[in-house]
CSV table of C-alpha atoms and ligand atoms in Angstrom, one decimal:
chain,number,residue,atom,x,y,z
A,285,MET,CA,12.7,-11.7,25.2
A,286,LYS,CA,13.5,-13.0,22.3
A,287,GLY,CA,11.6,-16.4,21.8
A,288,LYS,CA,9.5,-18.9,19.4
A,289,ASN,CA,6.1,-17.7,20.8
A,290,ASN,CA,7.1,-14.1,22.3
A,291,MET,CA,8.8,-12.5,19.1
A,292,ILE,CA,9.2,-9.0,19.0
A,293,ILE,CA,9.3,-7.6,15.4
A,294,LEU,CA,10.4,-4.4,14.2
A,295,VAL,CA,8.6,-3.1,11.1
A,296,VAL,CA,10.5,-0.7,8.9
A,297,ASN,CA,9.1,1.4,5.9
A,298,THR,CA,11.9,3.2,4.5
A,299,GLY,CA,11.4,6.2,2.2
A,300,SER,CA,14.1,8.1,0.4
A,301,SER,CA,13.7,10.8,3.0
A,302,SER,CA,11.7,9.2,5.7
A,303,LEU,CA,11.4,6.0,8.3
A,304,LYS,CA,7.9,4.7,9.5
A,305,TYR,CA,8.4,2.0,12.3
A,306,GLN,CA,6.7,-0.1,14.6
A,307,LEU,CA,7.5,-2.2,17.0
A,308,ILE,CA,4.9,-5.2,17.3
A,309,ASN,CA,4.8,-8.0,20.1
A,310,MET,CA,3.5,-10.9,18.0
A,311,ASP,CA,2.6,-12.7,21.4
A,312,ASP,CA,-0.9,-10.6,20.9
A,313,GLU,CA,0.1,-8.6,18.0
A,314,SER,CA,-0.1,-5.6,20.1
A,315,VAL,CA,2.2,-2.3,18.6
A,316,LEU,CA,4.5,-1.5,21.6
A,317,ALA,CA,5.9,1.8,19.9
A,318,LYS,CA,5.9,3.3,16.3
A,319,GLY,CA,7.0,6.6,14.7
A,320,LEU,CA,8.5,8.2,12.0
A,321,CYS,CA,11.7,10.2,11.1
A,322,GLU,CA,11.1,12.6,8.9
A,323,ARG,CA,13.6,14.9,6.6
A,324,ILE,CA,16.0,12.4,6.9
A,325,GLY,CA,19.3,14.5,5.4
A,326,GLU,CA,17.6,17.9,5.8
A,327,ASP,CA,17.0,19.5,8.7
A,328,GLY,CA,15.2,16.2,10.7
A,329,HIS,CA,12.5,15.3,12.5
A,330,MET,CA,11.5,12.4,14.7
A,331,ASN,CA,8.2,11.5,16.4
A,332,TYR,CA,8.2,8.3,19.0
A,333,LYS,CA,5.0,7.0,20.2
A,334,THR,CA,3.7,4.3,22.6
A,335,GLU,CA,0.8,2.8,24.2
A,336,ALA,CA,0.9,6.0,26.6
A,337,GLY,CA,0.6,7.9,23.7
A,338,THR,CA,3.1,10.5,21.7
A,339,VAL,CA,6.6,10.2,24.2
A,340,PHE,CA,8.5,13.2,21.6
A,341,ASP,CA,7.8,14.8,18.5
A,342,LYS,CA,11.1,17.0,18.0
A,343,ASP,CA,13.2,18.6,15.5
A,344,ILE,CA,16.8,16.7,15.6
A,345,ALA,CA,19.4,16.2,13.4
A,346,LEU,CA,19.0,13.0,11.1
A,347,PRO,CA,22.2,13.3,8.3
A,348,ASP,CA,21.6,9.8,7.4
A,349,HIS,CA,19.2,6.9,7.4
A,350,GLY,CA,21.8,5.1,9.7
A,351,VAL,CA,21.7,8.2,12.4
A,352,ALA,CA,17.7,7.5,12.1
A,353,MET,CA,17.9,4.0,12.9
A,354,GLN,CA,19.9,4.3,15.7
A,355,LEU,CA,18.0,6.9,17.2
A,356,VAL,CA,14.8,4.4,16.7
A,357,ILE,CA,16.8,1.9,18.5
A,358,ASP,CA,17.9,4.3,21.0
A,359,ALA,CA,14.0,5.4,21.8
A,360,LEU,CA,12.8,1.6,22.1
A,361,THR,CA,15.5,0.8,24.4
A,362,ASP,CA,15.5,4.4,26.6
A,363,LYS,CA,15.8,3.7,30.6
A,364,GLU,CA,12.7,6.1,30.8
A,365,HIS,CA,10.1,5.9,27.7
A,366,GLY,CA,11.8,2.5,26.1
A,367,VAL,CA,9.5,-0.3,25.3
A,368,ILE,CA,12.5,-3.4,25.9
A,369,SER,CA,15.3,-3.4,27.6
A,370,SER,CA,17.9,-4.3,25.2
A,371,MET,CA,17.9,-4.2,21.5
A,372,ASP,CA,18.5,-8.1,22.1
A,373,GLU,CA,14.8,-8.5,22.6
A,374,ILE,CA,14.0,-7.6,19.1
A,375,GLY,CA,13.8,-11.0,16.7
A,376,ALA,CA,13.7,-10.0,13.6
A,377,VAL,CA,13.3,-6.8,11.3
A,378,GLY,CA,10.9,-6.7,8.4
A,379,HIS,CA,11.4,-4.2,6.0
A,380,ARG,CA,8.7,-3.1,3.2
A,381,ILE,CA,9.9,-3.0,-0.3
A,382,VAL,CA,7.7,-1.6,-3.2
A,383,GLN,CA,9.1,-3.5,-6.1
A,384,GLY,CA,9.5,-7.1,-6.1
A,385,GLY,CA,9.0,-7.4,-9.8
A,386,TYR,CA,9.6,-10.5,-11.8
A,387,ILE,CA,12.3,-11.9,-9.2
A,388,PHE,CA,10.6,-11.9,-5.8
A,389,ASP,CA,7.4,-14.6,-5.5
A,390,LYS,CA,7.2,-14.1,-1.9
A,391,SER,CA,9.0,-12.6,1.3
A,392,GLU,CA,12.5,-13.6,2.1
A,393,LEU,CA,14.9,-14.0,4.5
A,394,ILE,CA,17.7,-10.8,3.7
A,395,THR,CA,20.9,-12.5,2.2
A,396,ASP,CA,23.4,-11.2,-0.4
A,397,GLU,CA,21.6,-12.6,-3.1
A,398,VAL,CA,18.2,-11.1,-2.3
A,399,GLU,CA,19.9,-7.5,-1.5
A,400,ALA,CA,21.6,-8.2,-5.4
A,401,GLY,CA,17.8,-9.3,-6.7
A,402,ILE,CA,16.3,-6.0,-5.0
A,403,GLU,CA,19.3,-4.1,-6.4
A,404,GLU,CA,18.6,-5.5,-10.0
A,405,LEU,CA,15.2,-4.4,-10.0
A,406,CYS,CA,16.3,-0.5,-9.2
A,407,THR,CA,15.3,0.2,-12.4
A,408,LEU,CA,11.7,-1.1,-12.2
A,409,GLY,CA,11.6,0.8,-9.0
A,410,PRO,CA,13.8,3.8,-9.3
A,411,LEU,CA,12.0,6.1,-6.5
A,412,HIS,CA,11.6,3.4,-3.9
A,413,ASN,CA,14.4,0.4,-3.9
A,414,PRO,CA,17.4,2.2,-3.8
A,415,THR,CA,15.9,3.7,-0.5
A,416,ALA,CA,14.8,0.4,0.7
A,417,LEU,CA,18.5,-0.9,0.3
A,418,LEU,CA,19.6,2.1,2.2
A,419,GLY,CA,17.5,0.8,5.4
A,420,ILE,CA,18.3,-2.7,4.7
A,421,ARG,CA,21.8,-2.0,4.9
A,422,ALA,CA,21.6,0.7,8.0
A,423,PHE,CA,20.0,-1.7,10.1
A,424,LYS,CA,22.7,-4.6,9.3
A,425,LYS,CA,25.0,-2.0,10.8
A,426,VAL,CA,22.9,-1.5,14.0
A,427,LEU,CA,21.6,-4.7,14.4
A,428,PRO,CA,24.2,-7.0,13.1
A,429,ASN,CA,23.0,-10.3,14.6
A,430,THR,CA,19.3,-9.7,14.1
A,431,PRO,CA,17.7,-11.5,11.1
A,432,GLY,CA,16.0,-9.3,8.5
A,433,VAL,CA,13.2,-10.2,6.3
A,434,VAL,CA,11.7,-8.2,3.2
A,435,VAL,CA,8.2,-8.2,2.3
A,436,PHE,CA,7.5,-7.1,-1.1
A,437,ASP,CA,4.1,-4.8,-2.2
A,438,THR,CA,4.3,-6.9,-5.3
A,439,THR,CA,4.5,-10.4,-4.6
A,440,PHE,CA,0.4,-10.9,-4.0
A,441,HIS,CA,-0.3,-10.3,-7.4
A,442,ARG,CA,2.2,-12.5,-8.8
A,443,THR,CA,-0.7,-14.9,-9.1
A,444,MET,CA,-2.2,-12.6,-11.6
A,445,ALA,CA,-3.2,-14.8,-14.9
A,446,ASP,CA,-1.5,-14.3,-18.0
A,447,GLU,CA,-4.2,-12.3,-19.5
A,448,CYS,CA,-4.0,-9.9,-16.8
A,449,LYS,CA,-0.4,-9.9,-16.0
A,450,TYR,CA,0.8,-8.7,-19.6
A,451,TYR,CA,0.3,-6.0,-21.8
A,452,ALA,CA,-1.1,-6.7,-25.3
A,453,ILE,CA,2.2,-5.3,-26.8
A,454,PRO,CA,4.9,-7.4,-28.8
A,455,TRP,CA,6.4,-10.3,-26.2
A,456,VAL,CA,10.0,-9.0,-27.0
A,457,TYR,CA,9.0,-6.1,-24.2
A,458,ALA,CA,8.2,-8.5,-21.5
A,459,GLU,CA,10.5,-10.8,-22.3
A,460,LYS,CA,13.7,-8.9,-22.9
A,461,TYR,CA,13.1,-5.7,-20.7
A,462,HIS,CA,10.4,-7.0,-18.4
A,463,VAL,CA,7.5,-4.9,-19.2
A,464,GLN,CA,4.7,-6.6,-17.7
A,465,ARG,CA,2.0,-5.7,-14.8
A,466,TYR,CA,3.3,-6.0,-11.2
A,467,GLY,CA,0.5,-4.2,-9.4
A,468,ALA,CA,1.2,-2.6,-5.8
A,469,HIS,CA,-0.2,-2.3,-2.6
A,470,GLY,CA,-0.3,-6.2,-2.4
A,471,THR,CA,0.6,-6.4,1.4
A,472,SER,CA,-3.1,-4.5,2.0
A,473,HIS,CA,-5.2,-6.1,-0.6
A,474,ARG,CA,-3.7,-9.6,1.1
A,475,TYR,CA,-4.4,-8.3,4.3
A,476,VAL,CA,-7.8,-7.2,4.1
A,477,SER,CA,-8.8,-10.2,1.9
A,478,GLU,CA,-7.9,-12.7,4.3
A,479,ARG,CA,-9.4,-10.7,7.0
A,480,CYS,CA,-12.8,-10.7,5.1
A,481,ALA,CA,-13.0,-14.2,4.8
A,482,GLU,CA,-11.9,-14.8,8.6
A,483,LEU,CA,-15.0,-12.3,9.4
A,484,MET,CA,-17.0,-14.4,6.9
A,485,GLY,CA,-16.0,-17.6,8.5
A,486,GLN,CA,-15.2,-18.8,5.2
A,487,ASP,CA,-11.9,-20.6,3.6
A,488,PRO,CA,-10.8,-18.1,1.4
A,489,ALA,CA,-10.2,-20.7,-1.1
A,490,GLY,CA,-13.9,-20.6,-2.0
A,491,LEU,CA,-14.3,-16.8,-2.0
A,492,ASN,CA,-14.3,-14.5,-5.1
A,493,ILE,CA,-13.8,-10.5,-3.2
A,494,ILE,CA,-13.2,-7.4,-4.8
A,495,THR,CA,-10.5,-5.4,-2.6
A,496,CYS,CA,-10.7,-1.4,-2.8
A,497,HIS,CA,-7.4,0.3,-1.5
A,498,LEU,CA,-8.5,3.7,-1.9
A,499,GLY,CA,-5.8,6.3,-0.2
A,500,ASN,CA,-3.3,9.0,-1.7
A,501,GLY,CA,-2.7,6.2,-3.8
A,502,SER,CA,-5.4,3.5,-5.3
A,503,SER,CA,-5.6,0.3,-6.5
A,504,ILE,CA,-8.3,-2.4,-7.0
A,505,SER,CA,-7.8,-5.9,-6.8
A,506,ALA,CA,-9.9,-9.2,-7.8
A,507,VAL,CA,-9.2,-11.7,-5.7
A,508,LYS,CA,-10.2,-15.1,-6.4
A,509,GLY,CA,-9.6,-18.1,-4.4
A,510,GLY,CA,-7.5,-16.3,-1.9
A,511,LYS,CA,-5.2,-15.3,-4.7
A,512,CYS,CA,-5.1,-12.1,-6.8
A,513,TYR,CA,-6.6,-12.7,-10.5
A,514,ASP,CA,-6.2,-8.8,-11.4
A,515,THR,CA,-5.3,-5.7,-10.1
A,516,SER,CA,-5.6,-1.9,-11.1
A,517,MET,CA,-1.7,-1.0,-11.0
A,518,GLY,CA,0.4,-2.1,-13.6
A,519,LEU,CA,4.3,-2.0,-14.7
A,520,THR,CA,4.3,1.6,-12.2
A,521,PRO,CA,1.7,2.7,-9.7
A,522,LEU,CA,0.5,5.0,-12.2
A,523,GLU,CA,-1.9,2.8,-14.0
A,524,GLY,CA,-5.6,2.4,-12.7
A,525,LEU,CA,-7.8,4.6,-11.1
A,526,VAL,CA,-7.8,8.6,-10.5
A,527,MET,CA,-5.7,8.9,-7.3
A,528,GLY,CA,-4.4,12.2,-5.5
A,529,THR,CA,-2.0,13.5,-7.7
A,530,ARG,CA,-1.6,10.5,-10.4
A,531,CYS,CA,-3.9,10.5,-13.6
A,532,GLY,CA,-4.4,6.9,-13.6
A,533,SER,CA,-5.0,4.6,-17.0
A,534,ILE,CA,-5.0,7.3,-19.9
A,535,ASP,CA,-4.4,6.7,-23.5
A,536,PRO,CA,-0.9,5.8,-23.9
A,537,THR,CA,-0.6,8.3,-26.9
A,538,VAL,CA,-1.0,11.4,-24.7
A,539,VAL,CA,2.6,11.2,-23.7
A,540,SER,CA,3.7,11.3,-27.4
A,541,PHE,CA,1.3,14.0,-28.3
A,542,ILE,CA,2.2,16.2,-25.5
A,543,TYR,CA,5.8,15.5,-26.5
A,544,GLU,CA,5.6,16.4,-29.8
A,545,GLN,CA,3.1,19.5,-29.3
A,546,THR,CA,5.3,21.2,-26.2
A,547,GLY,CA,9.0,19.1,-26.7
A,548,MET,CA,8.6,18.3,-23.1
A,549,PRO,CA,10.8,15.8,-22.1
A,550,VAL,CA,9.1,12.3,-21.4
A,551,LYS,CA,10.7,12.1,-18.0
A,552,GLU,CA,8.9,15.4,-17.2
A,553,ILE,CA,5.8,14.3,-18.8
A,554,THR,CA,5.8,11.3,-16.3
A,555,ASP,CA,6.6,13.7,-13.3
A,556,MET,CA,3.7,15.6,-14.4
A,557,MET,CA,1.1,13.0,-14.8
A,558,THR,CA,2.6,10.9,-11.4
A,559,LYS,CA,2.8,14.5,-9.1
A,560,LYS,CA,0.7,16.9,-10.5
A,561,SER,CA,-2.4,15.2,-12.2
A,562,GLY,CA,-5.1,13.3,-10.8
A,563,LEU,CA,-7.7,15.2,-8.3
A,564,LEU,CA,-4.9,17.9,-7.8
A,565,ALA,CA,-4.8,18.6,-11.5
A,566,VAL,CA,-8.6,18.6,-11.9
A,567,SER,CA,-10.0,20.1,-8.9
A,568,GLU,CA,-7.1,22.8,-9.0
A,569,ILE,CA,-7.4,22.7,-5.2
A,570,SER,CA,-5.7,19.8,-3.4
A,571,GLY,CA,-5.0,16.2,-4.2
A,572,ASP,CA,-6.5,15.6,-0.4
A,573,CYS,CA,-10.2,14.1,-1.0
A,574,ARG,CA,-11.2,16.1,2.4
A,575,ASP,CA,-10.6,19.4,0.6
A,576,ILE,CA,-12.5,18.1,-2.6
A,577,THR,CA,-15.4,17.4,-1.0
A,578,LYS,CA,-15.5,20.3,0.8
A,579,ALA,CA,-15.0,22.6,-2.1
A,580,GLU,CA,-17.5,20.5,-3.7
A,581,ALA,CA,-20.6,21.2,-0.8
A,582,GLU,CA,-19.3,25.1,-1.5
A,583,GLY,CA,-20.2,24.6,-5.5
A,584,ASN,CA,-17.0,24.7,-6.9
A,585,LYS,CA,-17.6,23.2,-10.2
A,586,LYS,CA,-13.5,21.3,-10.8
A,587,ALA,CA,-14.2,20.2,-7.6
A,588,HIS,CA,-17.3,18.0,-8.5
A,589,ILE,CA,-15.7,17.0,-11.6
A,590,ALA,CA,-12.5,15.9,-9.7
A,591,ARG,CA,-14.8,14.0,-7.3
A,592,GLU,CA,-17.0,12.7,-10.1
A,593,MET,CA,-14.2,11.2,-11.9
A,594,LEU,CA,-12.9,9.3,-8.8
A,595,LEU,CA,-16.4,7.8,-8.3
A,596,ARG,CA,-16.3,6.9,-11.8
A,597,SER,CA,-13.1,5.0,-11.5
A,598,VAL,CA,-13.9,3.1,-8.5
A,599,LYS,CA,-17.5,2.1,-10.2
A,600,ARG,CA,-15.5,1.1,-13.5
A,601,PHE,CA,-13.0,-1.3,-11.7
A,602,ILE,CA,-15.5,-2.9,-9.5
A,603,GLY,CA,-17.7,-3.5,-12.5
A,604,ALA,CA,-14.8,-4.8,-14.9
A,605,TYR,CA,-13.6,-7.3,-12.0
A,606,ALA,CA,-16.8,-8.3,-11.1
A,607,ALA,CA,-17.5,-9.1,-14.8
A,608,GLU,CA,-13.9,-10.7,-15.0
A,609,LEU,CA,-14.7,-13.0,-12.0
A,610,GLY,CA,-18.0,-13.5,-13.0
A,611,HIS,CA,-19.8,-14.0,-9.4
A,612,VAL,CA,-18.6,-11.8,-6.6
A,613,ASP,CA,-19.2,-13.1,-2.9
A,614,ALA,CA,-17.7,-9.7,-1.0
A,615,MET,CA,-16.1,-6.5,-1.6
A,616,VAL,CA,-13.7,-4.6,0.9
A,617,PHE,CA,-13.1,-0.9,1.4
A,618,THR,CA,-9.9,0.1,3.0
A,619,ALA,CA,-6.9,3.1,3.4
A,620,GLY,CA,-7.8,6.6,4.3
A,621,ILE,CA,-10.6,7.2,1.6
A,622,GLY,CA,-12.1,3.5,1.8
A,623,GLU,CA,-12.2,4.0,5.6
A,624,ASN,CA,-13.5,6.8,6.1
A,625,ASP,CA,-15.3,8.4,3.3
A,626,ILE,CA,-19.2,7.4,4.0
A,627,GLU,CA,-20.5,9.2,1.0
A,628,LEU,CA,-18.2,7.6,-1.5
A,629,ARG,CA,-19.0,4.4,-0.5
A,630,GLU,CA,-22.6,4.7,-0.5
A,631,LYS,CA,-22.7,6.4,-4.0
A,632,VAL,CA,-20.5,3.6,-5.3
A,633,CYS,CA,-22.2,1.0,-3.9
A,634,ASP,CA,-25.9,2.3,-4.6
A,635,ASN,CA,-24.8,2.0,-8.5
A,636,LEU,CA,-23.9,-1.5,-7.9
A,637,GLY,CA,-27.6,-2.4,-7.2
A,638,PHE,CA,-27.5,-4.5,-10.9
A,639,MET,CA,-25.2,-7.2,-9.1
A,640,GLY,CA,-27.1,-7.6,-6.1
A,641,VAL,CA,-25.3,-4.9,-3.5
A,642,VAL,CA,-27.2,-3.2,-1.1
A,643,ILE,CA,-25.5,-1.7,1.9
A,644,ASP,CA,-27.1,-0.6,5.2
A,645,LYS,CA,-26.9,3.2,5.5
A,646,GLU,CA,-26.6,3.4,9.1
A,647,LYS,CA,-23.9,0.8,9.6
A,648,ASN,CA,-22.3,2.6,6.6
A,649,ASN,CA,-21.7,5.6,8.7
A,650,CYS,CA,-18.7,5.3,10.4
A,651,ARG,CA,-14.9,5.7,10.1
A,652,GLY,CA,-11.7,3.9,10.3
A,653,LYS,CA,-13.6,0.6,11.9
A,654,GLU,CA,-13.8,-2.9,10.8
A,655,VAL,CA,-17.1,-3.2,10.0
A,656,GLU,CA,-19.9,-5.0,8.0
A,657,ILE,CA,-22.1,-3.0,6.2
A,658,THR,CA,-24.0,-5.3,4.0
A,659,GLY,CA,-27.7,-4.1,3.9
A,660,GLU,CA,-30.6,-6.8,4.0
A,661,GLY,CA,-31.1,-9.1,1.0
A,662,SER,CA,-27.8,-8.0,-0.7
A,663,LYS,CA,-26.1,-10.6,-2.7
A,664,VAL,CA,-22.7,-9.6,-2.0
A,665,ARG,CA,-21.4,-8.7,1.5
A,666,VAL,CA,-19.4,-5.6,2.2
A,667,PHE,CA,-16.9,-5.0,4.5
A,668,VAL,CA,-14.9,-1.5,5.7
A,669,ILE,CA,-11.7,-3.1,7.2
A,670,PRO,CA,-8.6,-0.6,8.0
A,671,THR,CA,-5.7,-2.0,6.7
A,672,ASN,CA,-2.7,-3.2,8.6
A,673,GLU,CA,0.3,-3.6,6.1
A,674,GLU,CA,2.8,-3.7,9.3
A,675,LEU,CA,1.1,-6.6,10.8
A,676,MET,CA,1.0,-8.7,7.7
A,677,ILE,CA,4.7,-7.7,7.4
A,678,ALA,CA,5.4,-8.5,11.0
A,679,LYS,CA,3.5,-12.3,10.3
A,680,ASP,CA,5.7,-13.2,7.5
A,681,THR,CA,8.9,-12.0,8.9
A,682,GLN,CA,7.9,-14.4,12.4
A,683,ALA,CA,7.4,-16.9,10.0
A,684,ILE,CA,10.7,-16.7,7.6
A,685,VAL,CA,12.6,-16.5,11.2
A,686,GLU,CA,10.9,-19.2,13.2
A,687,ALA,CA,11.5,-21.7,10.3
A,688,LEU,CA,15.4,-21.1,10.5
B,933,LIG,P1,-1.7,7.1,1.7
B,933,LIG,O1,-1.6,6.7,0.2
B,933,LIG,O2,-0.6,8.6,1.5
B,933,LIG,O3,-1.2,6.0,2.8
B,933,LIG,P2,-4.1,7.1,3.1
B,933,LIG,O4,-4.4,6.0,3.0
B,933,LIG,O5,-3.9,7.7,4.3
B,933,LIG,O6,-3.2,7.6,1.8
B,933,LIG,O7,-5.2,7.9,2.2
B,933,LIG,C1,-5.1,9.4,2.2
B,933,LIG,C2,-6.8,10.2,1.7
B,933,LIG,O8,-7.6,9.6,2.7
B,933,LIG,C3,-7.1,11.6,1.5
B,933,LIG,O9,-7.4,11.6,0.1
B,933,LIG,C4,-7.7,11.8,2.6
B,933,LIG,O10,-8.5,12.9,1.9
B,933,LIG,C5,-8.6,10.5,2.9
B,933,LIG,N1,-9.2,10.6,4.2
B,933,LIG,C6,-8.7,10.6,5.1
B,933,LIG,N2,-9.7,10.9,6.2
B,933,LIG,C7,-10.8,11.0,5.6
B,933,LIG,C8,-12.1,11.2,5.8
B,933,LIG,N3,-12.4,11.6,7.0
B,933,LIG,N4,-12.9,11.5,5.2
B,933,LIG,C9,-12.9,11.7,3.7
B,933,LIG,N5,-11.5,11.3,3.3
B,933,LIG,C10,-10.4,10.8,4.1
């Protein structure tokens, strides 16, 4: 039933060949159903789960995003396995958009002007924005009377201070070509920093929090008074920490040097640094932290180096942000590695004793749960908070649609 206090929101995250979805009842923030359509435009695969568990997980023809969306709606409204009786019960659709660039400072109701803005930003987000537009347009066809909202990964970082937002290169590149730091994972940093303040029972306005989103892609943010002051990703998600397959920050002349030495086109070098570097390249085993930890335990030297590089980059950014903020009230670990890698959290925090960080090793012995791991006498409170970008998107969507 559509209604102010009982809004049901469909959250979608469209990739070039995938569509992740969650149907959330905002009454109690419960997830009614969720799933993933994969290999769209190829052989097609779809799964659909409700509170009862997996309903189906099967190969199915998905020639384009429009067909995938229709099948999602069909599953949600199915007589036997559906969770709503008709698509009219969906009060709004919230879309995750990776790049909001220099145009969007907040989540927006989808209008022609907003779509044009997302289109203009395709140069900055060439991998993601075109597919997000596909998703928006396909949904407009399937649910023509349902309002849609876009929530950008970058808007949380729009409050970054000028000294963090810009690169120290001539202004013309920022002014004419929009070369500046946009960051990513903003919805996650925003969710965990807000949740952290809630768990501390304090107003975010009075807190300095360092949020560590450590997954396949990783970024760390310095959140001052509820607003992002600095973040580790830059013009693209390649900057910052060593990641699963991305190299993170390196001397920029590495690119021109490789080009001069090998003649490899710049686009291929970028591709190599994005998809074939990071933990995968160093370990020569995998970009997945679990595989690396296992190989390291078996005595593999390159896996050990990869793991140490990851630890070093997490420590460096936390240290840098502590120095930038001048004082830290709390730290949060989130995403696949942050939520599950007990040893990483322990090793990182053990190194932060100089800034008064103490964790409780027993409390830290947990995976994927919301828990405070602060130890006795710690000057900084430390939390593990599973991220929930979908809920954040749904909340923004609800607020915008209710205000219509
Ligand atoms: P994405 O950026 O693709 O959303 P995730 O947030 O799912 O990535 O994080 C994936 C990473 O989390 C992988 O490196 C994986 O090894 C790591 N991870 C997941 N579970 C565990 C675990 N139990 N212990 C250590 N690392 C884990």
